[in-house]
Amino acid sequence: MFKKPGQADALGDLAARYAAQAVDGATPAADDADRARGSARRKLWTLGNHAACPVTGVCLRLPELQKLARKADLPLDGCSEYEMHIALVSECRRRTPLAEMVQRELDSRYELFIGQSLRLKTTEALAKWWDRSCMGMDWAGVFWAVLTHSRCTPELEFAVLGQVHMLQHQVGMAARVDQTRLQTLVQENHQLGDELIHAQQRLQTMGQEQVLRKERHQAALMHLRAELIRAQTERAQALAELEALKQQTPELPQRQRLLDDNRQLAEHNQQLRRALNLATQAAWPAPATPGASGPTEKAADARALPPDEGLPIHDRSVLCVGGRTRVIPIYRELIEDKGARFLHHDGGEEDNAGQLGPLLQSADVVICQVGCISHNAYWRVKEHCKRHGKPCLFVETPSRSALERVLGGCREPAPAALCEVGGDALVDKAR
């Protein structure tokens, strides 16, 4: 900054010599012309000898100076950058066409800063403005506006140029540091680039594998969908065939349930037969003494039958529920030959269903034709025999031989026992 009280004498002498050189180097004719035009700002060629170098180096770039030099017809072809810089600085120290073009270019470029500087009326204010702005990002405009201000004294010019000179040194050192750092960053960039290439290759390989897995999954999914459609189609066809079969044979569900019941009863055949024989032998004592009369004597005679003679139905009421019309006389003959009273109900086909209840009450033994009986009559007979403990013989085949097997192979059970026959199997099952 310009000289202040207390500064070293050496610095003051140096500033004084620079001011003297600036005064000696000024062109009187140029100053007279400026004053004649009424301009208060300083020109580039009126500054000190050391001002042209930092002005051209800081405020303009070398390509821009080369462009102005070509317009001024300066022969700079084949010169190095340093040689061109020396030639341009030499031209700007004098009032030459190049110096005037540089003056106009800088005034136009930094017009905003020049306008701000014109509001400063003293050298002290100008120096403070420089101190506040010289460390900013765009201090080149402030540098040009301060140097060309009418209140810029040689001392202030010397101080400003000194700071700019040291800033250039710092910028050069920072540029070298930045260059070193740039080289390091370039190397790191190359390394990261190689790693990126390897990562991209791995990702590409993984992507291809993922595509293959997806294609396999899609193929498996299509296969499973085809299998599902085929299974659904087969199921629909089976249901349609079953429905058609049900329509053709309306009694099929009832017969199927009856067959299932018979199969379940057949599974317990052997165990229940042994238990029934033991219970029968324990429950039937020896025959009563001769001379007894009445129902007690009849029951004793019936219980006195050996086990091989089958179910005793002598002098009992036997109700046959269901059966076909052509076999009813055969059943009547077979039962009456054994000394029993024969009762019949067709199971709800033609006879009144209300007659079944009284017949069941009056019967001692019930024979149920499971293949020729209504569903309601079947369950009604089964429930009545279970509740009252009556023997109930279930015959699947409407024939004489089937009834003979039933009457000859089934023992009179304990109360609440049912005797069921399916084909050639005898099944006694307690409900």
Tab-separated table of C-alpha atoms in Angstrom:
chain	number	residue	atom	x	y	z
A	1	MET	CA	0.000	0.000	0.000
A	2	PHE	CA	1.100	3.614	-0.279
A	3	LYS	CA	3.584	4.974	2.264
A	4	LYS	CA	2.330	5.502	5.843
A	5	PRO	CA	4.088	7.023	8.877
A	6	GLY	CA	6.288	4.461	10.614
A	7	GLN	CA	7.152	2.383	7.556
A	8	ALA	CA	10.760	1.458	6.869
A	9	ASP	CA	12.855	4.066	5.038
A	10	ALA	CA	13.912	1.487	2.462
A	11	LEU	CA	10.315	0.903	1.411
A	12	GLY	CA	9.716	4.630	1.241
A	13	ASP	CA	12.766	5.178	-0.923
A	14	LEU	CA	11.715	2.350	-3.244
A	15	ALA	CA	8.240	3.841	-3.667
A	16	ALA	CA	9.722	7.295	-4.265
A	17	ARG	CA	12.053	5.988	-6.978
A	18	TYR	CA	9.120	4.167	-8.649
A	19	ALA	CA	7.080	7.375	-8.558
A	20	ALA	CA	9.958	9.300	-10.105
A	21	GLN	CA	10.280	6.716	-12.891
A	22	ALA	CA	6.569	6.897	-13.517
A	23	VAL	CA	6.690	10.633	-13.824
A	24	ASP	CA	9.723	10.524	-16.109
A	25	GLY	CA	8.154	7.873	-18.317
A	26	ALA	CA	4.902	9.768	-18.856
A	27	THR	CA	4.269	11.253	-22.283
A	28	PRO	CA	3.423	14.985	-22.063
A	29	ALA	CA	1.641	15.007	-25.391
A	30	ALA	CA	-0.620	12.153	-24.319
A	31	ASP	CA	-1.437	13.879	-21.018
A	32	ASP	CA	-2.282	17.081	-22.855
A	33	ALA	CA	-4.564	15.173	-25.229
A	34	ASP	CA	-6.357	13.457	-22.360
A	35	ARG	CA	-6.870	16.710	-20.564
A	36	ALA	CA	-8.136	18.265	-23.786
A	37	ARG	CA	-10.752	15.515	-24.066
A	38	GLY	CA	-11.737	16.130	-20.418
A	39	SER	CA	-11.029	12.520	-19.375
A	40	ALA	CA	-10.180	12.034	-15.703
A	41	ARG	CA	-9.083	8.357	-15.983
A	42	ARG	CA	-5.542	7.234	-16.597
A	43	LYS	CA	-4.463	5.408	-19.747
A	44	LEU	CA	-2.447	2.244	-20.065
A	45	TRP	CA	0.536	3.951	-21.670
A	46	THR	CA	0.605	6.607	-18.894
A	47	LEU	CA	1.116	4.026	-16.137
A	48	GLY	CA	4.520	3.090	-14.775
A	49	ASN	CA	6.890	0.949	-16.778
A	50	HIS	CA	6.159	-2.039	-14.585
A	51	ALA	CA	2.340	-1.822	-14.972
A	52	ALA	CA	1.984	-3.072	-18.546
A	53	CYS	CA	3.286	-6.561	-17.718
A	54	PRO	CA	0.784	-7.460	-14.949
A	55	VAL	CA	-2.054	-5.702	-16.771
A	56	THR	CA	-1.610	-7.744	-19.936
A	57	GLY	CA	-0.873	-10.929	-17.959
A	58	VAL	CA	-3.763	-10.679	-15.480
A	59	CYS	CA	-6.557	-8.812	-17.277
A	60	LEU	CA	-6.286	-10.535	-20.671
A	61	ARG	CA	-5.467	-14.035	-21.832
A	62	LEU	CA	-2.720	-14.675	-24.362
A	63	PRO	CA	-5.074	-15.763	-27.200
A	64	GLU	CA	-7.041	-12.537	-26.757
A	65	LEU	CA	-3.809	-10.477	-26.940
A	66	GLN	CA	-2.760	-12.401	-30.056
A	67	LYS	CA	-6.081	-11.549	-31.680
A	68	LEU	CA	-5.602	-7.844	-30.883
A	69	ALA	CA	-1.987	-8.031	-32.137
A	70	ARG	CA	-3.137	-9.400	-35.498
A	71	LYS	CA	-5.576	-6.519	-35.793
A	72	ALA	CA	-2.692	-4.121	-35.088
A	73	ASP	CA	-0.578	-5.847	-37.804
A	74	LEU	CA	2.184	-6.899	-35.411
A	75	PRO	CA	4.510	-9.610	-36.847
A	76	LEU	CA	4.399	-12.283	-34.128
A	77	ASP	CA	4.502	-15.429	-36.307
A	78	GLY	CA	7.104	-17.949	-35.154
A	79	CYS	CA	7.513	-16.341	-31.736
A	80	SER	CA	7.273	-18.259	-28.508
A	81	GLU	CA	4.740	-17.306	-25.883
A	82	TYR	CA	7.388	-15.509	-23.842
A	83	GLU	CA	8.642	-13.585	-26.868
A	84	MET	CA	5.084	-12.582	-27.760
A	85	HIS	CA	4.519	-11.442	-24.170
A	86	ILE	CA	7.636	-9.236	-24.260
A	87	ALA	CA	6.590	-7.678	-27.582
A	88	LEU	CA	3.052	-6.975	-26.402
A	89	VAL	CA	4.238	-5.423	-23.106
A	90	SER	CA	6.654	-3.200	-25.036
A	91	GLU	CA	3.836	-2.005	-27.304
A	92	CYS	CA	1.539	-1.262	-24.346
A	93	ARG	CA	4.141	0.987	-22.642
A	94	ARG	CA	3.685	3.455	-25.478
A	95	ARG	CA	0.662	4.904	-27.150
A	96	THR	CA	0.389	2.550	-30.049
A	97	PRO	CA	-2.587	1.116	-31.936
A	98	LEU	CA	-2.243	-2.060	-29.865
A	99	ALA	CA	-2.187	-0.064	-26.589
A	100	GLU	CA	-5.333	1.824	-27.577
A	101	MET	CA	-7.135	-1.418	-28.538
A	102	VAL	CA	-6.127	-2.972	-25.193
A	103	GLN	CA	-7.402	0.142	-23.406
A	104	ARG	CA	-10.778	-0.030	-25.135
A	105	GLU	CA	-11.072	-3.799	-24.594
A	106	LEU	CA	-10.383	-3.521	-20.849
A	107	ASP	CA	-12.699	-0.512	-20.404
A	108	SER	CA	-15.510	-2.419	-22.124
A	109	ARG	CA	-14.896	-5.674	-20.244
A	110	TYR	CA	-14.638	-4.106	-16.768
A	111	GLU	CA	-17.178	-1.337	-17.176
A	112	LEU	CA	-19.044	-2.367	-14.018
A	113	PHE	CA	-15.916	-2.107	-11.826
A	114	ILE	CA	-14.963	1.217	-13.411
A	115	GLY	CA	-18.420	2.568	-12.553
A	116	GLN	CA	-17.985	1.463	-8.932
A	117	SER	CA	-14.558	3.089	-8.705
A	118	LEU	CA	-15.856	6.445	-9.988
A	119	ARG	CA	-17.866	6.846	-6.766
A	120	LEU	CA	-14.585	6.889	-4.783
A	121	LYS	CA	-13.249	10.469	-4.533
A	122	THR	CA	-10.107	9.976	-2.428
A	123	THR	CA	-6.973	7.869	-2.582
A	124	GLU	CA	-7.673	6.397	0.858
A	125	ALA	CA	-11.137	5.241	-0.230
A	126	LEU	CA	-9.645	3.756	-3.388
A	127	ALA	CA	-6.989	1.895	-1.350
A	128	LYS	CA	-9.603	0.454	1.054
A	129	TRP	CA	-11.719	-0.708	-1.855
A	130	TRP	CA	-8.711	-2.510	-3.284
A	131	ASP	CA	-7.936	-4.132	0.081
A	132	ARG	CA	-11.513	-5.443	0.332
A	133	SER	CA	-11.737	-6.701	-3.262
A	134	CYS	CA	-8.258	-7.938	-4.179
A	135	MET	CA	-8.808	-11.354	-2.584
A	136	GLY	CA	-12.069	-11.986	-4.440
A	137	MET	CA	-12.646	-14.297	-7.345
A	138	ASP	CA	-12.777	-11.550	-10.020
A	139	TRP	CA	-10.113	-9.132	-8.783
A	140	ALA	CA	-8.751	-8.422	-12.297
A	141	GLY	CA	-11.549	-5.887	-12.892
A	142	VAL	CA	-10.801	-4.151	-9.569
A	143	PHE	CA	-7.076	-4.138	-10.470
A	144	TRP	CA	-7.742	-2.360	-13.793
A	145	ALA	CA	-10.235	0.107	-12.258
A	146	VAL	CA	-7.788	1.076	-9.447
A	147	LEU	CA	-4.776	1.547	-11.754
A	148	THR	CA	-6.706	3.762	-14.200
A	149	HIS	CA	-8.478	5.797	-11.494
A	150	SER	CA	-7.586	9.502	-11.392
A	151	ARG	CA	-6.893	9.270	-7.611
A	152	CYS	CA	-4.390	6.425	-7.971
A	153	THR	CA	-1.102	7.944	-6.860
A	154	PRO	CA	2.312	6.441	-7.728
A	155	GLU	CA	2.576	5.132	-4.172
A	156	LEU	CA	-0.793	3.325	-4.448
A	157	GLU	CA	0.140	2.051	-7.887
A	158	PHE	CA	3.424	0.700	-6.502
A	159	ALA	CA	1.631	-1.060	-3.655
A	160	VAL	CA	-1.035	-2.541	-5.924
A	161	LEU	CA	1.521	-3.807	-8.429
A	162	GLY	CA	3.569	-5.334	-5.609
A	163	GLN	CA	0.583	-7.257	-4.298
A	164	VAL	CA	-0.323	-8.439	-7.795
A	165	HIS	CA	3.291	-9.505	-8.363
A	166	MET	CA	3.250	-11.620	-5.187
A	167	LEU	CA	-0.174	-12.995	-6.070
A	168	GLN	CA	1.235	-14.115	-9.386
A	169	HIS	CA	4.025	-15.945	-7.551
A	170	GLN	CA	1.469	-17.597	-5.289
A	171	VAL	CA	-0.686	-18.484	-8.272
A	172	GLY	CA	2.333	-20.020	-9.982
A	173	MET	CA	3.165	-22.070	-6.909
A	174	ALA	CA	-0.471	-23.128	-6.544
A	175	ALA	CA	-0.465	-24.031	-10.225
A	176	ARG	CA	2.532	-26.299	-9.678
A	177	VAL	CA	0.826	-27.882	-6.691
A	178	ASP	CA	-2.328	-28.243	-8.724
A	179	GLN	CA	-0.313	-29.771	-11.550
A	180	THR	CA	1.148	-32.348	-9.180
A	181	ARG	CA	-2.230	-33.009	-7.737
A	182	LEU	CA	-3.656	-33.239	-11.236
A	183	GLN	CA	-1.111	-35.883	-12.176
A	184	THR	CA	-2.024	-37.851	-9.057
A	185	LEU	CA	-5.690	-37.520	-9.866
A	186	VAL	CA	-5.045	-38.642	-13.428
A	187	GLN	CA	-3.299	-41.761	-12.172
A	188	GLU	CA	-6.104	-42.447	-9.732
A	189	ASN	CA	-8.568	-41.831	-12.531
A	190	HIS	CA	-6.816	-44.411	-14.728
A	191	GLN	CA	-6.841	-46.914	-11.851
A	192	LEU	CA	-10.498	-46.265	-11.132
A	193	GLY	CA	-11.218	-46.531	-14.845
A	194	ASP	CA	-9.616	-49.977	-14.953
A	195	GLU	CA	-11.585	-51.058	-11.890
A	196	LEU	CA	-14.740	-49.692	-13.489
A	197	ILE	CA	-14.087	-51.724	-16.630
A	198	HIS	CA	-13.616	-54.885	-14.565
A	199	ALA	CA	-16.777	-54.112	-12.573
A	200	GLN	CA	-18.723	-53.536	-15.785
A	201	GLN	CA	-17.476	-56.852	-17.143
A	202	ARG	CA	-18.546	-58.623	-13.964
A	203	LEU	CA	-21.929	-56.926	-14.084
A	204	GLN	CA	-22.314	-57.912	-17.720
A	205	THR	CA	-21.499	-61.533	-16.883
A	206	MET	CA	-23.905	-61.491	-13.939
A	207	GLY	CA	-26.557	-59.929	-16.161
A	208	GLN	CA	-26.153	-62.678	-18.747
A	209	GLU	CA	-26.386	-65.341	-16.032
A	210	GLN	CA	-29.465	-63.636	-14.654
A	211	VAL	CA	-31.040	-63.635	-18.108
A	212	LEU	CA	-30.334	-67.362	-18.466
A	213	ARG	CA	-31.824	-68.086	-15.033
A	214	LYS	CA	-34.865	-66.015	-15.904
A	215	GLU	CA	-35.319	-67.903	-19.165
A	216	ARG	CA	-35.086	-71.230	-17.323
A	217	HIS	CA	-37.593	-70.041	-14.736
A	218	GLN	CA	-39.915	-68.845	-17.471
A	219	ALA	CA	-39.679	-72.214	-19.223
A	220	ALA	CA	-40.382	-74.051	-15.952
A	221	LEU	CA	-43.298	-71.714	-15.275
A	222	MET	CA	-44.764	-72.341	-18.719
A	223	HIS	CA	-44.386	-76.082	-18.188
A	224	LEU	CA	-46.135	-75.896	-14.815
A	225	ARG	CA	-48.901	-73.787	-16.316
A	226	ALA	CA	-49.366	-76.357	-19.085
A	227	GLU	CA	-49.501	-79.146	-16.487
A	228	LEU	CA	-52.015	-77.175	-14.444
A	229	ILE	CA	-54.212	-76.563	-17.481
A	230	ARG	CA	-54.014	-80.248	-18.400
A	231	ALA	CA	-54.891	-81.294	-14.834
A	232	GLN	CA	-57.786	-78.843	-14.713
A	233	THR	CA	-59.034	-80.098	-18.058
A	234	GLU	CA	-58.847	-83.717	-16.919
A	235	ARG	CA	-60.590	-82.822	-13.670
A	236	ALA	CA	-63.348	-81.011	-15.543
A	237	GLN	CA	-63.782	-83.993	-17.862
A	238	ALA	CA	-63.888	-86.379	-14.911
A	239	LEU	CA	-66.477	-84.221	-13.159
A	240	ALA	CA	-68.538	-84.072	-16.332
A	241	GLU	CA	-68.361	-87.855	-16.731
A	242	LEU	CA	-69.280	-88.320	-13.062
A	243	GLU	CA	-72.230	-85.977	-13.410
A	244	ALA	CA	-73.375	-87.821	-16.531
A	245	LEU	CA	-73.020	-91.128	-14.698
A	246	LYS	CA	-75.038	-89.768	-11.787
A	247	GLN	CA	-77.774	-88.692	-14.174
A	248	GLN	CA	-77.790	-92.118	-15.800
A	249	THR	CA	-77.914	-93.919	-12.422
A	250	PRO	CA	-79.781	-91.752	-9.893
A	251	GLU	CA	-79.367	-94.340	-7.117
A	252	LEU	CA	-75.585	-94.441	-7.470
A	253	PRO	CA	-74.788	-92.067	-4.541
A	254	GLN	CA	-77.124	-94.012	-2.228
A	255	ARG	CA	-75.655	-97.360	-3.233
A	256	GLN	CA	-72.145	-95.991	-2.874
A	257	ARG	CA	-72.859	-94.887	0.685
A	258	LEU	CA	-74.368	-98.283	1.452
A	259	LEU	CA	-71.333	-100.063	0.038
A	260	ASP	CA	-69.040	-97.858	2.097
A	261	ASP	CA	-71.014	-98.691	5.225
A	262	ASN	CA	-70.806	-102.396	4.426
A	263	ARG	CA	-67.067	-102.216	3.857
A	264	GLN	CA	-66.584	-100.480	7.179
A	265	LEU	CA	-68.736	-103.078	8.905
A	266	ALA	CA	-66.874	-105.929	7.204
A	267	GLU	CA	-63.577	-104.773	8.701
A	268	HIS	CA	-64.836	-105.702	12.188
A	269	ASN	CA	-66.366	-108.999	11.195
A	270	GLN	CA	-63.999	-111.477	12.857
A	271	GLN	CA	-63.516	-109.615	16.142
A	272	LEU	CA	-67.212	-108.860	16.669
A	273	ARG	CA	-68.229	-112.421	15.719
A	274	ARG	CA	-66.053	-113.887	18.465
A	275	ALA	CA	-67.303	-111.351	20.998
A	276	LEU	CA	-70.905	-112.001	19.946
A	277	ASN	CA	-70.584	-115.777	20.305
A	278	LEU	CA	-69.114	-115.401	23.797
A	279	ALA	CA	-71.881	-112.967	24.789
A	280	THR	CA	-74.558	-115.288	23.362
A	281	GLN	CA	-73.315	-118.323	25.247
A	282	ALA	CA	-73.131	-116.332	28.477
A	283	ALA	CA	-76.584	-114.767	28.008
A	284	TRP	CA	-78.509	-117.997	27.048
A	285	PRO	CA	-78.840	-120.464	29.939
A	286	ALA	CA	-79.834	-124.082	29.646
A	287	PRO	CA	-83.426	-124.931	28.505
A	288	ALA	CA	-86.216	-124.655	31.111
A	289	THR	CA	-87.831	-127.708	32.756
A	290	PRO	CA	-90.636	-129.506	30.886
A	291	GLY	CA	-94.153	-128.314	31.585
A	292	ALA	CA	-93.430	-124.612	31.415
A	293	SER	CA	-95.844	-122.667	29.291
A	294	GLY	CA	-96.269	-119.178	27.874
A	295	PRO	CA	-93.752	-116.833	26.311
A	296	THR	CA	-91.039	-117.851	28.732
A	297	GLU	CA	-91.116	-121.398	27.449
A	298	LYS	CA	-90.997	-120.200	23.832
A	299	ALA	CA	-88.052	-117.960	24.500
A	300	ALA	CA	-86.246	-120.765	26.315
A	301	ASP	CA	-86.805	-123.064	23.385
A	302	ALA	CA	-85.459	-120.434	21.019
A	303	ARG	CA	-82.366	-119.741	23.163
A	304	ALA	CA	-81.756	-123.431	23.537
A	305	LEU	CA	-80.872	-123.784	19.845
A	306	PRO	CA	-77.286	-124.746	19.169
A	307	PRO	CA	-75.080	-122.016	17.741
A	308	ASP	CA	-74.861	-123.646	14.326
A	309	GLU	CA	-78.640	-123.387	13.759
A	310	GLY	CA	-78.364	-119.610	13.197
A	311	LEU	CA	-80.702	-116.883	14.424
A	312	PRO	CA	-83.810	-118.408	16.106
A	313	ILE	CA	-86.913	-116.903	14.448
A	314	HIS	CA	-89.432	-119.619	15.364
A	315	ASP	CA	-92.742	-118.146	16.439
A	316	ARG	CA	-91.422	-114.615	15.870
A	317	SER	CA	-92.498	-111.768	13.623
A	318	VAL	CA	-90.016	-111.161	10.812
A	319	LEU	CA	-90.377	-107.905	8.843
A	320	CYS	CA	-88.815	-107.777	5.384
A	321	VAL	CA	-88.287	-104.151	4.248
A	322	GLY	CA	-87.631	-103.619	0.538
A	323	GLY	CA	-86.928	-106.305	-1.994
A	324	ARG	CA	-88.252	-106.972	-5.449
A	325	THR	CA	-91.753	-108.212	-6.064
A	326	ARG	CA	-90.686	-111.530	-7.585
A	327	VAL	CA	-88.630	-112.568	-4.530
A	328	ILE	CA	-91.225	-111.668	-1.878
A	329	PRO	CA	-93.019	-115.053	-2.167
A	330	ILE	CA	-89.676	-116.831	-1.807
A	331	TYR	CA	-88.891	-114.846	1.368
A	332	ARG	CA	-92.383	-115.595	2.736
A	333	GLU	CA	-92.019	-119.319	2.091
A	334	LEU	CA	-88.531	-119.503	3.633
A	335	ILE	CA	-89.499	-117.581	6.786
A	336	GLU	CA	-92.811	-119.342	7.327
A	337	ASP	CA	-91.083	-122.724	6.919
A	338	LYS	CA	-89.021	-121.773	9.978
A	339	GLY	CA	-92.244	-121.204	11.968
A	340	ALA	CA	-92.093	-117.385	11.873
A	341	ARG	CA	-94.706	-114.824	10.882
A	342	PHE	CA	-93.822	-112.922	7.715
A	343	LEU	CA	-94.373	-109.152	7.409
A	344	HIS	CA	-93.430	-107.017	4.413
A	345	HIS	CA	-92.996	-103.351	3.466
A	346	ASP	CA	-91.541	-102.301	0.098
A	347	GLY	CA	-89.370	-99.572	1.652
A	348	GLY	CA	-91.270	-96.586	0.306
A	349	GLU	CA	-91.603	-97.562	-3.351
A	350	GLU	CA	-95.390	-98.186	-3.399
A	351	ASP	CA	-96.481	-98.755	0.189
A	352	ASN	CA	-97.238	-95.787	2.382
A	353	ALA	CA	-94.140	-94.738	4.303
A	354	GLY	CA	-96.304	-94.111	7.357
A	355	GLN	CA	-97.016	-97.855	7.644
A	356	LEU	CA	-93.324	-98.609	8.222
A	357	GLY	CA	-93.358	-97.363	11.825
A	358	PRO	CA	-96.118	-99.710	13.120
A	359	LEU	CA	-94.587	-102.642	11.261
A	360	LEU	CA	-91.214	-101.984	12.875
A	361	GLN	CA	-92.855	-101.840	16.300
A	362	SER	CA	-94.583	-105.206	15.830
A	363	ALA	CA	-91.565	-107.007	14.342
A	364	ASP	CA	-89.081	-109.072	16.355
A	365	VAL	CA	-86.507	-109.374	13.559
A	366	VAL	CA	-86.016	-106.999	10.617
A	367	ILE	CA	-84.569	-107.965	7.236
A	368	CYS	CA	-83.467	-104.929	5.161
A	369	GLN	CA	-82.880	-105.219	1.402
A	370	VAL	CA	-80.179	-102.525	1.007
A	371	GLY	CA	-80.262	-102.700	-2.786
A	372	CYS	CA	-84.039	-102.241	-3.102
A	373	ILE	CA	-84.988	-99.638	-0.502
A	374	SER	CA	-85.249	-95.878	-0.359
A	375	HIS	CA	-82.600	-93.845	1.445
A	376	ASN	CA	-84.997	-92.573	4.101
A	377	ALA	CA	-86.404	-96.047	4.787
A	378	TYR	CA	-82.886	-97.466	5.157
A	379	TRP	CA	-81.837	-94.976	7.826
A	380	ARG	CA	-85.216	-95.242	9.556
A	381	VAL	CA	-84.900	-99.048	9.850
A	382	LYS	CA	-81.320	-98.802	11.057
A	383	GLU	CA	-82.105	-96.175	13.679
A	384	HIS	CA	-85.182	-98.068	14.985
A	385	CYS	CA	-83.275	-101.352	15.408
A	386	LYS	CA	-80.396	-99.576	17.068
A	387	ARG	CA	-82.646	-97.769	19.506
A	388	HIS	CA	-84.796	-100.808	20.417
A	389	GLY	CA	-82.075	-103.458	20.265
A	390	LYS	CA	-83.750	-105.540	17.582
A	391	PRO	CA	-81.780	-107.834	15.269
A	392	CYS	CA	-81.510	-106.227	11.841
A	393	LEU	CA	-80.274	-108.321	8.928
A	394	PHE	CA	-78.957	-106.338	5.941
A	395	VAL	CA	-79.134	-108.281	2.678
A	396	GLU	CA	-77.470	-106.819	-0.390
A	397	THR	CA	-78.454	-109.443	-3.014
A	398	PRO	CA	-82.226	-110.113	-3.380
A	399	SER	CA	-82.085	-113.932	-3.609
A	400	ARG	CA	-83.071	-117.013	-1.618
A	401	SER	CA	-79.474	-118.102	-1.039
A	402	ALA	CA	-78.533	-114.675	0.362
A	403	LEU	CA	-81.424	-114.779	2.847
A	404	GLU	CA	-80.522	-118.344	3.890
A	405	ARG	CA	-76.939	-117.245	4.561
A	406	VAL	CA	-78.240	-114.373	6.669
A	407	LEU	CA	-80.568	-116.521	8.729
A	408	GLY	CA	-78.036	-119.321	9.109
A	409	GLY	CA	-74.844	-117.278	9.709
A	410	CYS	CA	-75.999	-114.563	12.123
A	411	ARG	CA	-76.525	-115.128	15.799
A	412	GLU	CA	-79.045	-113.188	17.820
A	413	PRO	CA	-77.003	-110.254	19.094
A	414	ALA	CA	-77.033	-108.480	22.372
A	415	PRO	CA	-79.284	-105.402	22.643
A	416	ALA	CA	-78.444	-102.514	20.325
A	417	ALA	CA	-76.521	-104.824	17.927
A	418	LEU	CA	-76.989	-104.933	14.145
A	419	CYS	CA	-76.183	-107.880	11.899
A	420	GLU	CA	-75.178	-106.852	8.376
A	421	VAL	CA	-74.297	-109.075	5.431
A	422	GLY	CA	-72.461	-107.896	2.320
A	423	GLY	CA	-72.069	-110.662	-0.219
A	424	ASP	CA	-70.728	-113.722	1.605
A	425	ALA	CA	-69.378	-111.778	4.617
A	426	LEU	CA	-71.238	-111.563	7.933
A	427	VAL	CA	-70.662	-108.401	9.897
A	428	ASP	CA	-71.955	-107.658	13.392
A	429	LYS	CA	-71.329	-104.103	14.476
A	430	ALA	CA	-72.622	-102.391	17.670
A	431	ARG	CA	-73.670	-98.833	17.130
